[in-house]
Coordinates of C-alpha atoms in Angstrom, one line a residue:
M1110 CA 64.9 106.0 51.3
D1111 CA 68.2 104.5 52.4
Q1112 CA 67.9 105.9 55.8
L1113 CA 64.4 104.4 56.1
I1114 CA 65.7 101.0 55.1
A1115 CA 68.6 101.3 57.6
S1116 CA 66.3 102.3 60.4
A1117 CA 63.8 99.5 59.7
T1118 CA 66.7 97.0 59.5
T1119 CA 68.1 98.3 62.8
E1120 CA 64.7 97.9 64.6
L1121 CA 64.0 94.6 62.9
F1122 CA 67.2 93.1 64.3
Q1123 CA 67.2 95.0 67.6
F1124 CA 67.2 91.8 69.5
H1125 CA 69.5 89.9 67.2
G1126 CA 66.5 88.4 65.4
L1127 CA 65.7 86.1 68.3
D1128 CA 62.1 87.3 68.4
L1129 CA 61.6 86.8 64.7
V1130 CA 63.1 83.3 64.6
A1131 CA 61.1 82.3 67.7
A1132 CA 57.9 83.5 66.1
V1133 CA 58.6 81.5 62.9
L1134 CA 59.4 78.4 64.9
I1135 CA 56.2 78.6 67.0
V1136 CA 54.1 78.9 63.9
A1137 CA 55.9 76.0 62.3
S1138 CA 55.4 74.1 65.6
V1139 CA 51.7 74.6 65.6
W1140 CA 51.5 73.6 62.0
Q1141 CA 53.5 70.4 62.6
I1142 CA 51.5 69.4 65.6
G1143 CA 48.2 70.2 63.7
H1144 CA 49.3 67.7 61.1
G1145 CA 50.1 65.0 63.8
R1146 CA 53.9 65.3 63.6
R1147 CA 55.8 64.8 66.8
S1148 CA 58.6 67.1 65.6
G1149 CA 56.3 70.0 66.3
F1150 CA 57.0 69.6 70.0
L1151 CA 60.7 70.0 69.4
L1152 CA 60.1 73.1 67.3
G1153 CA 58.0 74.5 70.2
A1154 CA 60.7 73.7 72.7
A1155 CA 63.3 75.5 70.5
S1156 CA 61.0 78.4 70.2
G1157 CA 60.6 78.5 74.0
V1158 CA 64.4 78.6 74.4
L1159 CA 64.7 81.5 72.0
W1160 CA 61.9 83.4 73.8
V1161 CA 63.7 82.8 77.1
A1162 CA 66.8 84.4 75.5
F1163 CA 64.7 87.2 74.3
G1164 CA 63.2 87.7 77.8
V1165 CA 66.8 87.9 79.2
L1166 CA 67.7 90.6 76.6
V1167 CA 64.6 92.7 77.5
M1168 CA 64.9 91.8 81.2
S1169 CA 61.3 90.5 81.4
F1170 CA 60.8 87.9 84.2
P1171 CA 57.3 86.9 83.0
I1172 CA 58.6 86.1 79.5
I1173 CA 61.4 84.0 80.9
L1174 CA 59.1 82.1 83.4
C1175 CA 56.3 81.4 81.0
N1176 CA 58.4 80.3 78.1
T1177 CA 60.6 78.1 80.3
A1178 CA 57.4 76.3 81.4
L1179 CA 56.2 76.0 77.8
A1180 CA 59.6 74.6 76.6
I1181 CA 59.4 72.0 79.4
V1182 CA 55.8 71.1 78.4
N1183 CA 56.9 70.7 74.8
V1184 CA 59.7 68.4 75.7
R1185 CA 57.4 66.4 77.9
S1186 CA 54.8 66.2 75.1
F1187 CA 57.5 65.1 72.6
V1188 CA 58.5 62.2 74.9
R1189 CA 54.9 61.1 75.6
H1190 CA 53.4 61.6 72.1
R1191 CA 52.1 58.6 70.3
K1192 CA 50.6 58.6 66.9
V1193 CA 46.9 58.6 67.1
V1194 CA 45.1 56.4 64.5
V1195 CA 41.6 57.6 63.5
T1196 CA 39.2 55.0 62.5
D1197 CA 35.9 55.5 60.7
D1198 CA 34.0 55.0 64.0
Q1199 CA 35.8 58.0 65.6
T1200 CA 35.0 60.5 62.8

C-alpha cells in the first residue's frame, strides 16, 4: 500500500504540480468570469503562464504557443472589461 501511495504521489507531482495548479486556476477563472468578476481574467492569465511552463517541461511547442496566446487574451480582457448592468428590458 505504501508503494502504491508513493507511486501515485510521484506521478501526481511529476511536473512539480504545475499542471494541477494550472487546472485549478482555469476552473476558478471560468467560475469568476461566469459570475461577472473581472479577476477571473487574471486567474486565466496566471493559468496560461503555468501551462506555458508545463509546456516547456514536456517540450510541447503547441502547448506553449496556444497558452501564450490565451494568457495575452486574458490580460487584454482584464484591461478592457467593464461591468455589464442587466436591466429588466434585457432579460
